[in-house]
């Protein structure tokens, strides 16, 4: 029962080394989305934080060895579902970046922690809090 | 260049109608993860908020009609990448739920907005803020 995804675009950065996590990153780069999705970007504005889901396309295949891992910046091991390691059962990454500028299908962003050429799977609004209401 | 994913488990809820978004939801249910991933859950504790990525398995195939949509609880249309609609190029959903209890591979959670039987793709820590530091 495989679920198939296709890239909607690609990350570009000129950095040779990227920060290990978006929460430590000020690195700038671009998200170039396919022209056919251009209209879907129309409400993304400078200053917004957005969620980017992407494919960890350079990760090794998952194995039981990766169920518990010690992140590179920590001294302690954690279950894979409590950390952001690229070695996970489904290699989907999640980063939050700040939009600096939008030019057609190209989003200039800050906070990159993906490698150059990383396939993007989705962009979503970044929602931090619950709301009171009855919707 | 299709990217293949497999469910790591499934959402269960007895509600016939689910809230339209996790930020409005107090609905309780369970996330039942496959036994082979049990060790990866070891650091998930009651009280934590976790990100759940899942497959919108009942969404229609994406079409250009869905590039701009009016969410059911709004009076305004938005580009698909600025809303959480299940009708999106790659049908991946993101919800934040609160962990109530962990029993082996079953997470009891609050804040469900997925249908019963929804395939789960990943669980990640919920990180809201940037950090100062040089890691």
PDB file of C-alpha atoms in Angstrom:
ATOM      1  CA  UNK A   1       0.000   0.000   0.000  1.00  0.00           C
ATOM      2  CA  UNK A   2       2.584   2.532  -1.105  1.00  0.00           C
ATOM      3  CA  UNK A   3       1.631   6.180  -1.201  1.00  0.00           C
ATOM      4  CA  UNK A   4       3.229   8.101  -4.066  1.00  0.00           C
ATOM      5  CA  UNK A   5       4.388  11.704  -3.892  1.00  0.00           C
ATOM      6  CA  UNK A   6       5.907  13.996  -6.520  1.00  0.00           C
ATOM      7  CA  UNK A   7       8.128  17.025  -5.890  1.00  0.00           C
ATOM      8  CA  UNK A   8       6.331  20.358  -6.262  1.00  0.00           C
ATOM      9  CA  UNK A   9       9.687  22.144  -6.539  1.00  0.00           C
ATOM     10  CA  UNK A  10      13.244  22.238  -5.215  1.00  0.00           C
ATOM     11  CA  UNK A  11      15.325  23.976  -2.565  1.00  0.00           C
ATOM     12  CA  UNK A  12      18.315  26.007  -3.706  1.00  0.00           C
ATOM     13  CA  UNK A  13      21.130  27.204  -1.504  1.00  0.00           C
ATOM     14  CA  UNK A  14      24.717  28.080  -2.318  1.00  0.00           C
ATOM     15  CA  UNK A  15      25.961  27.070   1.111  1.00  0.00           C
ATOM     16  CA  UNK A  16      28.237  24.061   1.134  1.00  0.00           C
ATOM     17  CA  UNK A  17      27.376  23.307   4.724  1.00  0.00           C
ATOM     18  CA  UNK A  18      23.854  23.761   6.001  1.00  0.00           C
ATOM     19  CA  UNK A  19      22.825  24.199   9.641  1.00  0.00           C
ATOM     20  CA  UNK A  20      21.619  21.030  11.324  1.00  0.00           C
ATOM     21  CA  UNK A  21      18.174  22.416  12.123  1.00  0.00           C
ATOM     22  CA  UNK A  22      16.002  25.321  10.996  1.00  0.00           C
ATOM     23  CA  UNK A  23      15.719  26.620  14.540  1.00  0.00           C
ATOM     24  CA  UNK A  24      19.436  27.371  14.489  1.00  0.00           C
ATOM     25  CA  UNK A  25      19.504  28.630  10.880  1.00  0.00           C
ATOM     26  CA  UNK A  26      19.694  32.080   9.337  1.00  0.00           C
ATOM     27  CA  UNK A  27      20.798  30.662   6.011  1.00  0.00           C
ATOM     28  CA  UNK A  28      19.087  32.160   2.999  1.00  0.00           C
ATOM     29  CA  UNK A  29      18.087  30.340  -0.151  1.00  0.00           C
ATOM     30  CA  UNK A  30      15.183  29.851  -2.505  1.00  0.00           C
ATOM     31  CA  UNK A  31      12.281  27.497  -2.944  1.00  0.00           C
ATOM     32  CA  UNK A  32      11.514  27.234  -6.643  1.00  0.00           C
ATOM     33  CA  UNK A  33       8.053  25.849  -7.157  1.00  0.00           C
ATOM     34  CA  UNK A  34       6.815  24.441 -10.458  1.00  0.00           C
ATOM     35  CA  UNK A  35       5.071  26.961 -12.661  1.00  0.00           C
ATOM     36  CA  UNK A  36       1.896  24.911 -12.705  1.00  0.00           C
ATOM     37  CA  UNK A  37       1.428  25.612  -8.981  1.00  0.00           C
ATOM     38  CA  UNK A  38       2.079  29.363  -9.221  1.00  0.00           C
ATOM     39  CA  UNK A  39      -1.489  30.403  -8.385  1.00  0.00           C
ATOM     40  CA  UNK A  40      -1.328  28.363  -5.178  1.00  0.00           C
ATOM     41  CA  UNK A  41       1.443  30.675  -3.912  1.00  0.00           C
ATOM     42  CA  UNK A  42      -0.536  33.887  -4.299  1.00  0.00           C
ATOM     43  CA  UNK A  43      -1.159  34.448  -0.571  1.00  0.00           C
ATOM     44  CA  UNK A  44       2.404  33.850   0.594  1.00  0.00           C
ATOM     45  CA  UNK A  45       3.857  37.191   1.646  1.00  0.00           C
ATOM     46  CA  UNK A  46       7.200  38.509   2.904  1.00  0.00           C
ATOM     47  CA  UNK A  47       7.501  38.271   6.678  1.00  0.00           C
ATOM     48  CA  UNK A  48       5.431  35.106   6.966  1.00  0.00           C
ATOM     49  CA  UNK A  49       6.809  31.916   8.452  1.00  0.00           C
ATOM     50  CA  UNK A  50       5.850  28.866   6.420  1.00  0.00           C
ATOM     51  CA  UNK A  51       6.131  25.126   6.946  1.00  0.00           C
ATOM     52  CA  UNK A  52       8.055  23.317   4.220  1.00  0.00           C
ATOM     53  CA  UNK A  53       7.699  19.552   3.915  1.00  0.00           C
ATOM     54  CA  UNK A  54      10.452  17.965   1.884  1.00  0.00           C
ATOM     55  CA  UNK A  55      11.999  14.669   0.898  1.00  0.00           C
ATOM     56  CA  UNK A  56      15.188  13.610   2.681  1.00  0.00           C
ATOM     57  CA  UNK A  57      16.407  12.349  -0.668  1.00  0.00           C
ATOM     58  CA  UNK A  58      19.967  11.585   0.474  1.00  0.00           C
ATOM     59  CA  UNK A  59      19.084   9.505   3.532  1.00  0.00           C
ATOM     60  CA  UNK A  60      19.942   5.832   3.761  1.00  0.00           C
ATOM     61  CA  UNK A  61      17.067   3.352   3.741  1.00  0.00           C
ATOM     62  CA  UNK A  62      15.497   3.047   7.187  1.00  0.00           C
ATOM     63  CA  UNK A  63      16.618   0.141   9.343  1.00  0.00           C
ATOM     64  CA  UNK A  64      15.879  -0.880  12.947  1.00  0.00           C
ATOM     65  CA  UNK A  65      19.276   0.611  13.888  1.00  0.00           C
ATOM     66  CA  UNK A  66      17.709   4.026  13.409  1.00  0.00           C
ATOM     67  CA  UNK A  67      14.842   3.529  15.896  1.00  0.00           C
ATOM     68  CA  UNK A  68      16.941   5.184  18.594  1.00  0.00           C
ATOM     69  CA  UNK A  69      19.546   7.774  17.594  1.00  0.00           C
ATOM     70  CA  UNK A  70      21.826  10.351  19.185  1.00  0.00           C
ATOM     71  CA  UNK A  71      21.447  13.668  17.341  1.00  0.00           C
ATOM     72  CA  UNK A  72      24.773  15.273  16.346  1.00  0.00           C
ATOM     73  CA  UNK A  73      24.254  18.244  18.684  1.00  0.00           C
ATOM     74  CA  UNK A  74      23.176  16.223  21.729  1.00  0.00           C
ATOM     75  CA  UNK A  75      24.770  13.758  24.113  1.00  0.00           C
ATOM     76  CA  UNK A  76      21.716  11.635  24.575  1.00  0.00           C
ATOM     77  CA  UNK A  77      19.850   9.081  22.495  1.00  0.00           C
ATOM     78  CA  UNK A  78      16.187   9.522  21.588  1.00  0.00           C
ATOM     79  CA  UNK A  79      13.473   7.544  19.865  1.00  0.00           C
ATOM     80  CA  UNK A  80      13.282   8.565  16.208  1.00  0.00           C
ATOM     81  CA  UNK A  81       9.771  10.027  16.599  1.00  0.00           C
ATOM     82  CA  UNK A  82      11.068  12.512  19.193  1.00  0.00           C
ATOM     83  CA  UNK A  83      13.808  13.949  16.998  1.00  0.00           C
ATOM     84  CA  UNK A  84      14.130  15.474  13.521  1.00  0.00           C
ATOM     85  CA  UNK A  85      16.710  13.044  12.146  1.00  0.00           C
ATOM     86  CA  UNK A  86      16.680  12.502   8.370  1.00  0.00           C
ATOM     87  CA  UNK A  87      16.903   8.761   9.020  1.00  0.00           C
ATOM     88  CA  UNK A  88      13.251   7.894   9.671  1.00  0.00           C
ATOM     89  CA  UNK A  89      10.676   5.382   8.396  1.00  0.00           C
ATOM     90  CA  UNK A  90       9.231   7.832   5.861  1.00  0.00           C
ATOM     91  CA  UNK A  91      11.960  10.303   4.885  1.00  0.00           C
ATOM     92  CA  UNK A  92       9.851  13.460   5.167  1.00  0.00           C
ATOM     93  CA  UNK A  93      11.491  16.566   6.601  1.00  0.00           C
ATOM     94  CA  UNK A  94       9.758  19.565   8.109  1.00  0.00           C
ATOM     95  CA  UNK A  95      11.329  23.007   8.302  1.00  0.00           C
ATOM     96  CA  UNK A  96       9.936  26.404   9.172  1.00  0.00           C
ATOM     97  CA  UNK A  97      11.408  29.244   7.113  1.00  0.00           C
ATOM     98  CA  UNK A  98      10.747  32.960   6.895  1.00  0.00           C
ATOM     99  CA  UNK A  99       9.669  34.392   3.557  1.00  0.00           C
ATOM    100  CA  UNK A 100      11.841  37.337   2.467  1.00  0.00           C
ATOM    101  CA  UNK A 101      10.540  37.951  -1.048  1.00  0.00           C
ATOM    102  CA  UNK A 102       8.295  36.296  -3.618  1.00  0.00           C
ATOM    103  CA  UNK A 103       9.105  36.516  -7.331  1.00  0.00           C
ATOM    104  CA  UNK A 104       6.672  34.459  -9.358  1.00  0.00           C
ATOM    105  CA  UNK A 105       7.243  30.819  -8.447  1.00  0.00           C
ATOM    106  CA  UNK A 106      10.429  31.582  -6.483  1.00  0.00           C
ATOM    107  CA  UNK A 107      10.267  32.115  -2.727  1.00  0.00           C
ATOM    108  CA  UNK A 108      13.348  33.747  -1.203  1.00  0.00           C
ATOM    109  CA  UNK A 109      13.548  32.433   2.340  1.00  0.00           C
ATOM    110  CA  UNK A 110      15.678  32.480   5.489  1.00  0.00           C
ATOM    111  CA  UNK A 111      16.170  29.552   7.853  1.00  0.00           C
ATOM    112  CA  UNK A 112      17.217  26.868   5.364  1.00  0.00           C
ATOM    113  CA  UNK A 113      18.483  23.561   6.753  1.00  0.00           C
ATOM    114  CA  UNK A 114      18.017  21.492   3.610  1.00  0.00           C
ATOM    115  CA  UNK A 115      20.692  20.593   1.069  1.00  0.00           C
ATOM    116  CA  UNK A 116      20.758  22.232  -2.335  1.00  0.00           C
ATOM    117  CA  UNK A 117      18.438  20.333  -4.680  1.00  0.00           C
ATOM    118  CA  UNK A 118      16.170  18.910  -1.978  1.00  0.00           C
ATOM    119  CA  UNK A 119      12.733  18.020  -3.415  1.00  0.00           C
ATOM    120  CA  UNK A 120       9.869  19.975  -1.832  1.00  0.00           C
ATOM    121  CA  UNK A 121       6.647  18.080  -1.142  1.00  0.00           C
ATOM    122  CA  UNK A 122       4.371  20.748   0.333  1.00  0.00           C
ATOM    123  CA  UNK A 123       4.121  24.247   1.786  1.00  0.00           C
ATOM    124  CA  UNK A 124       1.680  24.976   4.620  1.00  0.00           C
ATOM    125  CA  UNK A 125       0.897  27.851   6.956  1.00  0.00           C
ATOM    126  CA  UNK A 126       2.795  27.706  10.263  1.00  0.00           C
ATOM    127  CA  UNK A 127       0.207  27.497  13.039  1.00  0.00           C
ATOM    128  CA  UNK A 128       1.600  27.522  16.552  1.00  0.00           C
ATOM    129  CA  UNK A 129      -1.388  27.701  18.842  1.00  0.00           C
ATOM    130  CA  UNK A 130      -4.836  26.329  19.459  1.00  0.00           C
ATOM    131  CA  UNK A 131      -7.759  28.695  19.076  1.00  0.00           C
ATOM    132  CA  UNK A 132     -10.819  29.118  21.157  1.00  0.00           C
ATOM    133  CA  UNK A 133     -13.947  28.837  19.082  1.00  0.00           C
ATOM    134  CA  UNK A 134     -16.600  26.513  17.823  1.00  0.00           C
ATOM    135  CA  UNK A 135     -15.689  26.285  14.151  1.00  0.00           C
TER     136      UNK A 135
ATOM    137  CA  UNK B   1      10.424  10.550 -10.034  1.00  0.00           C
ATOM    138  CA  UNK B   2       7.806   9.311  -7.607  1.00  0.00           C
ATOM    139  CA  UNK B   3       8.649   9.166  -3.910  1.00  0.00           C
ATOM    140  CA  UNK B   4       7.079   6.220  -2.106  1.00  0.00           C
ATOM    141  CA  UNK B   5       5.815   6.272   1.467  1.00  0.00           C
ATOM    142  CA  UNK B   6       4.311   3.549   3.654  1.00  0.00           C
ATOM    143  CA  UNK B   7       1.977   4.051   6.631  1.00  0.00           C
ATOM    144  CA  UNK B   8       3.677   3.646  10.001  1.00  0.00           C
ATOM    145  CA  UNK B   9       0.274   3.233  11.678  1.00  0.00           C
ATOM    146  CA  UNK B  10      -3.308   4.465  11.698  1.00  0.00           C
ATOM    147  CA  UNK B  11      -5.533   7.006  13.448  1.00  0.00           C
ATOM    148  CA  UNK B  12      -8.538   5.721  15.343  1.00  0.00           C
ATOM    149  CA  UNK B  13     -11.469   7.806  16.495  1.00  0.00           C
ATOM    150  CA  UNK B  14     -15.043   6.863  17.243  1.00  0.00           C
ATOM    151  CA  UNK B  15     -16.368  10.294  16.252  1.00  0.00           C
ATOM    152  CA  UNK B  16     -18.564  10.315  13.182  1.00  0.00           C
ATOM    153  CA  UNK B  17     -17.784  13.939  12.534  1.00  0.00           C
ATOM    154  CA  UNK B  18     -14.313  15.313  13.128  1.00  0.00           C
ATOM    155  CA  UNK B  19     -13.412  18.971  13.669  1.00  0.00           C
ATOM    156  CA  UNK B  20     -12.158  20.746  10.584  1.00  0.00           C
ATOM    157  CA  UNK B  21      -8.794  21.626  12.095  1.00  0.00           C
ATOM    158  CA  UNK B  22      -6.671  20.500  15.040  1.00  0.00           C
ATOM    159  CA  UNK B  23      -6.529  24.030  16.416  1.00  0.00           C
ATOM    160  CA  UNK B  24     -10.266  23.842  17.052  1.00  0.00           C
ATOM    161  CA  UNK B  25     -10.254  20.211  18.230  1.00  0.00           C
ATOM    162  CA  UNK B  26     -10.504  18.584  21.647  1.00  0.00           C
ATOM    163  CA  UNK B  27     -11.458  15.266  20.112  1.00  0.00           C
ATOM    164  CA  UNK B  28      -9.710  12.274  21.614  1.00  0.00           C
ATOM    165  CA  UNK B  29      -8.559   9.188  19.775  1.00  0.00           C
ATOM    166  CA  UNK B  30      -5.577   6.936  19.311  1.00  0.00           C
ATOM    167  CA  UNK B  31      -2.584   6.631  17.040  1.00  0.00           C
ATOM    168  CA  UNK B  32      -1.696   2.971  16.707  1.00  0.00           C
ATOM    169  CA  UNK B  33       1.830   2.585  15.424  1.00  0.00           C
ATOM    170  CA  UNK B  34       3.204  -0.643  13.978  1.00  0.00           C
ATOM    171  CA  UNK B  35       4.937  -2.853  16.517  1.00  0.00           C
ATOM    172  CA  UNK B  36       8.179  -2.759  14.562  1.00  0.00           C
ATOM    173  CA  UNK B  37       8.501   0.965  15.362  1.00  0.00           C
ATOM    174  CA  UNK B  38       7.757   0.619  19.079  1.00  0.00           C
ATOM    175  CA  UNK B  39      11.257   1.555  20.242  1.00  0.00           C
ATOM    176  CA  UNK B  40      11.057   4.802  18.256  1.00  0.00           C
ATOM    177  CA  UNK B  41       8.182   5.929  20.519  1.00  0.00           C
ATOM    178  CA  UNK B  42      10.095   5.521  23.776  1.00  0.00           C
ATOM    179  CA  UNK B  43      10.565   9.260  24.440  1.00  0.00           C
ATOM    180  CA  UNK B  44       6.985  10.323  23.747  1.00  0.00           C
ATOM    181  CA  UNK B  45       5.403  11.272  27.063  1.00  0.00           C
ATOM    182  CA  UNK B  46       1.980  12.385  28.325  1.00  0.00           C
ATOM    183  CA  UNK B  47       1.572  16.150  28.136  1.00  0.00           C
ATOM    184  CA  UNK B  48       3.724  16.591  25.044  1.00  0.00           C
ATOM    185  CA  UNK B  49       2.399  18.083  21.856  1.00  0.00           C
ATOM    186  CA  UNK B  50       3.526  16.153  18.794  1.00  0.00           C
ATOM    187  CA  UNK B  51       3.325  16.759  15.059  1.00  0.00           C
ATOM    188  CA  UNK B  52       1.543  14.017  13.133  1.00  0.00           C
ATOM    189  CA  UNK B  53       2.027  13.802   9.375  1.00  0.00           C
ATOM    190  CA  UNK B  54      -0.617  11.731   7.677  1.00  0.00           C
ATOM    191  CA  UNK B  55      -2.032  10.765   4.294  1.00  0.00           C
ATOM    192  CA  UNK B  56      -5.244  12.470   3.174  1.00  0.00           C
ATOM    193  CA  UNK B  57      -6.329   9.118   1.811  1.00  0.00           C
ATOM    194  CA  UNK B  58      -9.882  10.166   0.966  1.00  0.00           C
ATOM    195  CA  UNK B  59      -9.031  13.306  -1.009  1.00  0.00           C
ATOM    196  CA  UNK B  60      -9.800  13.583  -4.711  1.00  0.00           C
ATOM    197  CA  UNK B  61      -6.848  13.710  -7.098  1.00  0.00           C
ATOM    198  CA  UNK B  62      -5.380  17.193  -7.284  1.00  0.00           C
ATOM    199  CA  UNK B  63      -6.479  19.382 -10.172  1.00  0.00           C
ATOM    200  CA  UNK B  64      -5.812  23.039 -11.099  1.00  0.00           C
ATOM    201  CA  UNK B  65      -9.282  23.836  -9.703  1.00  0.00           C
ATOM    202  CA  UNK B  66      -7.805  23.330  -6.257  1.00  0.00           C
ATOM    203  CA  UNK B  67      -4.993  25.913  -6.601  1.00  0.00           C
ATOM    204  CA  UNK B  68      -7.240  28.504  -4.962  1.00  0.00           C
ATOM    205  CA  UNK B  69      -9.884  27.387  -2.470  1.00  0.00           C
ATOM    206  CA  UNK B  70     -12.276  28.852   0.075  1.00  0.00           C
ATOM    207  CA  UNK B  71     -11.938  26.937   3.364  1.00  0.00           C
ATOM    208  CA  UNK B  72     -15.280  25.824   4.835  1.00  0.00           C
ATOM    209  CA  UNK B  73     -14.933  28.105   7.871  1.00  0.00           C
ATOM    210  CA  UNK B  74     -13.879  31.228   5.939  1.00  0.00           C
ATOM    211  CA  UNK B  75     -15.464  33.614   3.484  1.00  0.00           C
ATOM    212  CA  UNK B  76     -12.365  34.214   1.467  1.00  0.00           C
ATOM    213  CA  UNK B  77     -10.365  32.253  -1.074  1.00  0.00           C
ATOM    214  CA  UNK B  78      -6.687  31.437  -0.537  1.00  0.00           C
ATOM    215  CA  UNK B  79      -3.873  29.826  -2.463  1.00  0.00           C
ATOM    216  CA  UNK B  80      -3.598  26.168  -1.525  1.00  0.00           C
ATOM    217  CA  UNK B  81      -0.148  26.630   0.065  1.00  0.00           C
ATOM    218  CA  UNK B  82      -1.602  29.121   2.561  1.00  0.00           C
ATOM    219  CA  UNK B  83      -4.324  26.811   3.871  1.00  0.00           C
ATOM    220  CA  UNK B  84      -4.588  23.307   5.303  1.00  0.00           C
ATOM    221  CA  UNK B  85      -7.037  21.902   2.775  1.00  0.00           C
ATOM    222  CA  UNK B  86      -6.879  18.140   2.162  1.00  0.00           C
ATOM    223  CA  UNK B  87      -7.013  18.868  -1.581  1.00  0.00           C
ATOM    224  CA  UNK B  88      -3.361  19.652  -2.312  1.00  0.00           C
ATOM    225  CA  UNK B  89      -0.673  18.505  -4.775  1.00  0.00           C
ATOM    226  CA  UNK B  90       0.782  15.959  -2.350  1.00  0.00           C
ATOM    227  CA  UNK B  91      -1.974  14.840   0.023  1.00  0.00           C
ATOM    228  CA  UNK B  92       0.015  15.118   3.244  1.00  0.00           C
ATOM    229  CA  UNK B  93      -1.771  16.421   6.330  1.00  0.00           C
ATOM    230  CA  UNK B  94      -0.160  17.932   9.418  1.00  0.00           C
ATOM    231  CA  UNK B  95      -1.846  17.999  12.809  1.00  0.00           C
ATOM    232  CA  UNK B  96      -0.584  18.830  16.273  1.00  0.00           C
ATOM    233  CA  UNK B  97      -2.067  16.680  19.011  1.00  0.00           C
ATOM    234  CA  UNK B  98      -1.512  16.395  22.746  1.00  0.00           C
ATOM    235  CA  UNK B  99      -0.380  13.064  24.142  1.00  0.00           C
ATOM    236  CA  UNK B 100      -2.590  11.842  26.991  1.00  0.00           C
ATOM    237  CA  UNK B 101      -1.205   8.360  27.569  1.00  0.00           C
ATOM    238  CA  UNK B 102       1.157   5.885  25.937  1.00  0.00           C
ATOM    239  CA  UNK B 103       0.458   2.155  26.050  1.00  0.00           C
ATOM    240  CA  UNK B 104       3.013   0.227  24.028  1.00  0.00           C
ATOM    241  CA  UNK B 105       2.517   1.217  20.388  1.00  0.00           C
ATOM    242  CA  UNK B 106      -0.752   3.066  21.095  1.00  0.00           C
ATOM    243  CA  UNK B 107      -0.715   6.808  21.715  1.00  0.00           C
ATOM    244  CA  UNK B 108      -3.881   8.207  23.288  1.00  0.00           C
ATOM    245  CA  UNK B 109      -4.163  11.772  22.038  1.00  0.00           C
ATOM    246  CA  UNK B 110      -6.381  14.843  22.094  1.00  0.00           C
ATOM    247  CA  UNK B 111      -6.875  17.248  19.213  1.00  0.00           C
ATOM    248  CA  UNK B 112      -7.754  14.804  16.430  1.00  0.00           C
ATOM    249  CA  UNK B 113      -8.963  16.223  13.116  1.00  0.00           C
ATOM    250  CA  UNK B 114      -8.333  13.145  10.999  1.00  0.00           C
ATOM    251  CA  UNK B 115     -10.897  10.549   9.948  1.00  0.00           C
ATOM    252  CA  UNK B 116     -10.906   7.108  11.508  1.00  0.00           C
ATOM    253  CA  UNK B 117      -8.475   4.872   9.646  1.00  0.00           C
ATOM    254  CA  UNK B 118      -6.246   7.666   8.349  1.00  0.00           C
ATOM    255  CA  UNK B 119      -2.737   6.360   7.529  1.00  0.00           C
ATOM    256  CA  UNK B 120       0.020   7.978   9.608  1.00  0.00           C
ATOM    257  CA  UNK B 121       3.288   8.797   7.830  1.00  0.00           C
ATOM    258  CA  UNK B 122       5.417  10.289  10.597  1.00  0.00           C
ATOM    259  CA  UNK B 123       5.520  11.685  14.124  1.00  0.00           C
ATOM    260  CA  UNK B 124       7.855  14.559  14.988  1.00  0.00           C
ATOM    261  CA  UNK B 125       8.486  16.866  17.939  1.00  0.00           C
ATOM    262  CA  UNK B 126       6.482  20.109  17.800  1.00  0.00           C
ATOM    263  CA  UNK B 127       8.979  22.979  17.727  1.00  0.00           C
ATOM    264  CA  UNK B 128       7.474  26.442  17.793  1.00  0.00           C
ATOM    265  CA  UNK B 129      10.387  28.808  18.106  1.00  0.00           C
ATOM    266  CA  UNK B 130      13.852  29.549  16.852  1.00  0.00           C
ATOM    267  CA  UNK B 131      16.723  29.226  19.294  1.00  0.00           C
ATOM    268  CA  UNK B 132      19.693  31.442  19.807  1.00  0.00           C
ATOM    269  CA  UNK B 133      22.915  29.541  19.551  1.00  0.00           C
ATOM    270  CA  UNK B 134      25.627  28.394  17.234  1.00  0.00           C
ATOM    271  CA  UNK B 135      24.884  24.688  16.989  1.00  0.00           C
TER     272      UNK B 135
END
